[in-house]
Amino acid sequence: MYSKRQQLVGDLADLIRSGRLAPGERLPGEHQLALKYQVSRGTVRSALSELQQLELISTQAGVGSFVTFDGVQLDQRIGWARALADAGAPVTTELLGIEAVEDRVLDEEFGELTYVAVRRLRREHERGISLETATVPAVGPLAALPETGLRDGSLTKTLEAAGRIAVGGDQWLSTERLDACAAGLLGRSIGELFLRAERTSVDGEGRLVERVVSLLDPDRFQFHLTFRHR
């Protein structure tokens, strides 16, 4: 006897193989499939993952991944501080410091000799919810950031003024247990598990715009990936 999940996989596979779902056509949405087959959206995602493994559907890289805070999508292009404010979240952002640094990994990848690291802490009602380090190339006006500070308090505006505008990049997600330093800043326990997001943005010439490493409270932040099927 087939389970509902197996029925879902079989029905979609038949639609694709028979041509009733043409190449490039979007599959029904997760919510629609969940209602039709009376299954959870997790079961739908599992079925879609199996179809991808069967090479019947595929994801298109670069379509976009989005951070959500309490279910509200945050637009990374305008910066999380503004996005959180626009979402009505009672979150404050504290600039911990701006300093010149060396980064061998970035140097090998992008060939810049020196970098500037911008560290920020976000709190909600005095409780730390995110800790972020953004590393940018120390070129042009960006080299003077430790002395001049951010333009209007915004790293996004600062990068744009310096002619570094992101057009693409990649993002990696994992988990990380807080060390003593991070736990102290966030007001959390050492070893507490946080989401770790590493996002590298490049401009139209392939030059580094910024690499941002964020530690995020998993009770408040989630990541949502948007993709298209063939």
mmCIF file of N, CA, C and O in Angstrom, residues 141-191:
data_model
loop_
_atom_site.group_PDB
_atom_site.id
_atom_site.type_symbol
_atom_site.label_atom_id
_atom_site.label_comp_id
_atom_site.label_asym_id
_atom_site.label_seq_id
_atom_site.Cartn_x
_atom_site.Cartn_y
_atom_site.Cartn_z
ATOM 1 N N PRO A 141 37.908 54.826 -0.362
ATOM 2 C CA PRO A 141 37.421 55.396 0.903
ATOM 3 C C PRO A 141 37.159 54.353 1.985
ATOM 4 O O PRO A 141 37.089 54.686 3.166
ATOM 5 N N LEU A 142 37.029 53.084 1.596
ATOM 6 C CA LEU A 142 36.781 52.038 2.589
ATOM 7 C C LEU A 142 37.981 51.828 3.505
ATOM 8 O O LEU A 142 37.818 51.393 4.648
ATOM 9 N N ALA A 143 39.167 52.158 3.027
ATOM 10 C CA ALA A 143 40.368 51.985 3.840
ATOM 11 C C ALA A 143 40.346 52.879 5.070
ATOM 12 O O ALA A 143 40.965 52.572 6.094
ATOM 13 N N ALA A 144 39.634 53.986 4.987
ATOM 14 C CA ALA A 144 39.601 54.951 6.091
ATOM 15 C C ALA A 144 38.432 54.730 7.043
ATOM 16 O O ALA A 144 38.213 55.542 7.950
ATOM 17 N N LEU A 145 37.672 53.650 6.870
ATOM 18 C CA LEU A 145 36.493 53.427 7.702
ATOM 19 C C LEU A 145 36.775 53.436 9.205
ATOM 20 O O LEU A 145 35.954 53.947 9.979
ATOM 21 N N PRO A 146 37.901 52.878 9.673
ATOM 22 C CA PRO A 146 38.142 52.933 11.125
ATOM 23 C C PRO A 146 38.180 54.367 11.657
ATOM 24 O O PRO A 146 37.888 54.597 12.839
ATOM 25 N N GLU A 147 38.539 55.320 10.799
ATOM 26 C CA GLU A 147 38.588 56.723 11.221
ATOM 27 C C GLU A 147 37.296 57.472 10.891
ATOM 28 O O GLU A 147 36.807 58.284 11.681
ATOM 29 N N THR A 148 36.728 57.216 9.716
ATOM 30 C CA THR A 148 35.567 57.993 9.263
ATOM 31 C C THR A 148 34.236 57.419 9.709
ATOM 32 O O THR A 148 33.242 58.143 9.808
ATOM 33 N N GLY A 149 34.172 56.111 9.964
ATOM 34 C CA GLY A 149 32.918 55.480 10.339
ATOM 35 C C GLY A 149 32.023 55.224 9.137
ATOM 36 O O GLY A 149 32.387 55.496 7.988
ATOM 37 N N LEU A 150 30.829 54.704 9.390
ATOM 38 C CA LEU A 150 29.896 54.343 8.335
ATOM 39 C C LEU A 150 29.091 55.554 7.874
ATOM 40 O O LEU A 150 28.793 56.454 8.665
ATOM 41 N N ARG A 151 28.726 55.550 6.623
ATOM 42 C CA ARG A 151 27.904 56.619 6.062
ATOM 43 C C ARG A 151 26.474 56.489 6.583
ATOM 44 O O ARG A 151 25.815 55.473 6.352
ATOM 45 N N ASP A 152 26.012 57.473 7.303
ATOM 46 C CA ASP A 152 24.670 57.457 7.909
ATOM 47 C C ASP A 152 24.441 56.209 8.757
ATOM 48 O O ASP A 152 23.309 55.744 8.903
ATOM 49 N N GLY A 153 25.530 55.669 9.299
ATOM 50 C CA GLY A 153 25.415 54.478 10.135
ATOM 51 C C GLY A 153 25.098 53.214 9.379
ATOM 52 O O GLY A 153 24.802 52.176 9.985
ATOM 53 N N SER A 154 25.182 53.255 8.044
ATOM 54 C CA SER A 154 24.792 52.115 7.207
ATOM 55 C C SER A 154 25.980 51.602 6.407
ATOM 56 O O SER A 154 26.581 52.355 5.637
ATOM 57 N N LEU A 155 26.290 50.323 6.551
ATOM 58 C CA LEU A 155 27.353 49.725 5.746
ATOM 59 C C LEU A 155 26.918 49.622 4.292
ATOM 60 O O LEU A 155 27.734 49.808 3.377
ATOM 61 N N THR A 156 25.651 49.354 4.054
ATOM 62 C CA THR A 156 25.147 49.263 2.676
ATOM 63 C C THR A 156 25.361 50.584 1.940
ATOM 64 O O THR A 156 25.865 50.605 0.808
ATOM 65 N N LYS A 157 25.003 51.698 2.559
ATOM 66 C CA LYS A 157 25.205 53.012 1.944
ATOM 67 C C LYS A 157 26.692 53.312 1.769
ATOM 68 O O LYS A 157 27.102 53.929 0.775
ATOM 69 N N THR A 158 27.497 52.886 2.729
ATOM 70 C CA THR A 158 28.932 53.119 2.655
ATOM 71 C C THR A 158 29.550 52.402 1.464
ATOM 72 O O THR A 158 30.362 52.970 0.730
ATOM 73 N N LEU A 159 29.143 51.165 1.252
ATOM 74 C CA LEU A 159 29.656 50.386 0.123
ATOM 75 C C LEU A 159 29.195 50.981 -1.204
ATOM 76 O O LEU A 159 29.977 51.061 -2.162
ATOM 77 N N GLU A 160 27.944 51.379 -1.274
ATOM 78 C CA GLU A 160 27.435 51.976 -2.499
ATOM 79 C C GLU A 160 28.179 53.261 -2.836
ATOM 80 O O GLU A 160 28.513 53.521 -4.000
ATOM 81 N N ALA A 161 28.463 54.094 -1.827
ATOM 82 C CA ALA A 161 29.192 55.340 -2.048
ATOM 83 C C ALA A 161 30.608 55.071 -2.537
ATOM 84 O O ALA A 161 31.196 55.904 -3.253
ATOM 85 N N ALA A 162 31.166 53.922 -2.162
ATOM 86 C CA ALA A 162 32.513 53.552 -2.584
ATOM 87 C C ALA A 162 32.516 52.834 -3.927
ATOM 88 O O ALA A 162 33.570 52.401 -4.407
ATOM 89 N N GLY A 163 31.334 52.683 -4.539
ATOM 90 C CA GLY A 163 31.241 52.038 -5.846
ATOM 91 C C GLY A 163 31.237 50.533 -5.794
ATOM 92 O O GLY A 163 31.410 49.878 -6.833
ATOM 93 N N ARG A 164 31.025 49.955 -4.616
ATOM 94 C CA ARG A 164 30.954 48.495 -4.482
ATOM 95 C C ARG A 164 29.490 48.106 -4.292
ATOM 96 O O ARG A 164 28.950 48.181 -3.186
ATOM 97 N N ILE A 165 28.849 47.701 -5.388
ATOM 98 C CA ILE A 165 27.431 47.355 -5.365
ATOM 99 C C ILE A 165 27.276 45.879 -5.716
ATOM 100 O O ILE A 165 27.705 45.426 -6.779
ATOM 101 N N ALA A 166 26.686 45.123 -4.833
ATOM 102 C CA ALA A 166 26.571 43.673 -5.020
ATOM 103 C C ALA A 166 25.567 43.331 -6.116
ATOM 104 O O ALA A 166 24.483 43.905 -6.181
ATOM 105 N N VAL A 167 25.962 42.380 -6.968
ATOM 106 C CA VAL A 167 25.050 41.865 -7.991
ATOM 107 C C VAL A 167 24.858 40.354 -7.855
ATOM 108 O O VAL A 167 24.026 39.769 -8.535
ATOM 109 N N GLY A 168 25.620 39.726 -6.981
ATOM 110 C CA GLY A 168 25.506 38.284 -6.808
ATOM 111 C C GLY A 168 26.424 37.804 -5.711
ATOM 112 O O GLY A 168 27.043 38.599 -4.997
ATOM 113 N N GLY A 169 26.516 36.490 -5.573
ATOM 114 C CA GLY A 169 27.367 35.915 -4.545
ATOM 115 C C GLY A 169 26.840 34.570 -4.108
ATOM 116 O O GLY A 169 26.069 33.922 -4.818
ATOM 117 N N ASP A 170 27.245 34.152 -2.927
ATOM 118 C CA ASP A 170 26.749 32.888 -2.395
ATOM 119 C C ASP A 170 26.596 32.982 -0.889
ATOM 120 O O ASP A 170 27.071 33.921 -0.257
ATOM 121 N N GLN A 171 25.897 31.989 -0.347
ATOM 122 C CA GLN A 171 25.627 31.982 1.078
ATOM 123 C C GLN A 171 25.669 30.554 1.591
ATOM 124 O O GLN A 171 25.178 29.628 0.953
ATOM 125 N N TRP A 172 26.306 30.385 2.752
ATOM 126 C CA TRP A 172 26.412 29.078 3.392
ATOM 127 C C TRP A 172 25.746 29.156 4.757
ATOM 128 O O TRP A 172 25.905 30.124 5.493
ATOM 129 N N LEU A 173 25.019 28.096 5.105
ATOM 130 C CA LEU A 173 24.318 28.036 6.376
ATOM 131 C C LEU A 173 24.775 26.824 7.163
ATOM 132 O O LEU A 173 24.957 25.743 6.607
ATOM 133 N N SER A 174 24.956 27.013 8.461
ATOM 134 C CA SER A 174 25.342 25.905 9.332
ATOM 135 C C SER A 174 24.927 26.280 10.755
ATOM 136 O O SER A 174 24.171 27.231 10.968
ATOM 137 N N THR A 175 25.394 25.537 11.714
ATOM 138 C CA THR A 175 25.161 25.884 13.112
ATOM 139 C C THR A 175 26.505 25.997 13.820
ATOM 140 O O THR A 175 27.502 25.432 13.371
ATOM 141 N N GLU A 176 26.515 26.740 14.898
ATOM 142 C CA GLU A 176 27.758 26.939 15.646
ATOM 143 C C GLU A 176 27.425 27.154 17.118
ATOM 144 O O GLU A 176 26.478 27.868 17.448
ATOM 145 N N ARG A 177 28.216 26.546 17.968
ATOM 146 C CA ARG A 177 28.019 26.747 19.399
ATOM 147 C C ARG A 177 28.807 27.982 19.842
ATOM 148 O O ARG A 177 29.947 28.183 19.434
ATOM 149 N N LEU A 178 28.184 28.794 20.665
ATOM 150 C CA LEU A 178 28.792 30.051 21.068
ATOM 151 C C LEU A 178 30.022 29.825 21.934
ATOM 152 O O LEU A 178 29.985 29.035 22.892
ATOM 153 N N ASP A 179 31.122 30.521 21.582
ATOM 154 C CA ASP A 179 32.292 30.483 22.447
ATOM 155 C C ASP A 179 32.108 31.522 23.549
ATOM 156 O O ASP A 179 31.097 32.232 23.610
ATOM 157 N N ALA A 180 33.098 31.629 24.427
ATOM 158 C CA ALA A 180 32.968 32.506 25.589
ATOM 159 C C ALA A 180 32.772 33.962 25.182
ATOM 160 O O ALA A 180 31.966 34.688 25.775
ATOM 161 N N CYS A 181 33.502 34.402 24.144
ATOM 162 C CA CYS A 181 33.414 35.794 23.705
ATOM 163 C C CYS A 181 32.025 36.111 23.149
ATOM 164 O O CYS A 181 31.388 37.092 23.558
ATOM 165 N N ALA A 182 31.542 35.280 22.217
ATOM 166 C CA ALA A 182 30.233 35.508 21.606
ATOM 167 C C ALA A 182 29.123 35.406 22.645
ATOM 168 O O ALA A 182 28.178 36.212 22.650
ATOM 169 N N ALA A 183 29.225 34.411 23.538
ATOM 170 C CA ALA A 183 28.200 34.242 24.568
ATOM 171 C C ALA A 183 28.137 35.459 25.481
ATOM 172 O O ALA A 183 27.054 35.918 25.856
ATOM 173 N N GLY A 184 29.313 36.018 25.820
ATOM 174 C CA GLY A 184 29.342 37.194 26.680
ATOM 175 C C GLY A 184 28.690 38.395 26.032
ATOM 176 O O GLY A 184 27.939 39.136 26.673
ATOM 177 N N LEU A 185 28.962 38.609 24.743
ATOM 178 C CA LEU A 185 28.377 39.746 24.028
ATOM 179 C C LEU A 185 26.867 39.602 23.884
ATOM 180 O O LEU A 185 26.112 40.574 24.016
ATOM 181 N N LEU A 186 26.411 38.391 23.614
ATOM 182 C CA LEU A 186 24.999 38.139 23.383
ATOM 183 C C LEU A 186 24.203 37.954 24.673
ATOM 184 O O LEU A 186 22.973 37.961 24.643
ATOM 185 N N GLY A 187 24.924 37.775 25.784
ATOM 186 C CA GLY A 187 24.230 37.503 27.034
ATOM 187 C C GLY A 187 23.613 36.124 27.057
ATOM 188 O O GLY A 187 22.536 35.924 27.628
ATOM 189 N N ARG A 188 24.304 35.176 26.430
ATOM 190 C CA ARG A 188 23.814 33.799 26.335
ATOM 191 C C ARG A 188 24.785 32.856 27.055
ATOM 192 O O ARG A 188 25.819 33.266 27.568
ATOM 193 N N SER A 189 24.437 31.582 27.034
ATOM 194 C CA SER A 189 25.275 30.570 27.672
ATOM 195 C C SER A 189 26.345 30.077 26.708
ATOM 196 O O SER A 189 26.095 29.929 25.498
ATOM 197 N N ILE A 190 27.531 29.813 27.234
ATOM 198 C CA ILE A 190 28.595 29.234 26.418
ATOM 199 C C ILE A 190 28.136 27.867 25.901
ATOM 200 O O ILE A 190 27.578 27.060 26.641
ATOM 201 N N GLY A 191 28.327 27.634 24.615
ATOM 202 C CA GLY A 191 27.919 26.364 24.024
ATOM 203 C C GLY A 191 26.509 26.371 23.462
ATOM 204 O O GLY A 191 26.092 25.392 22.831
#
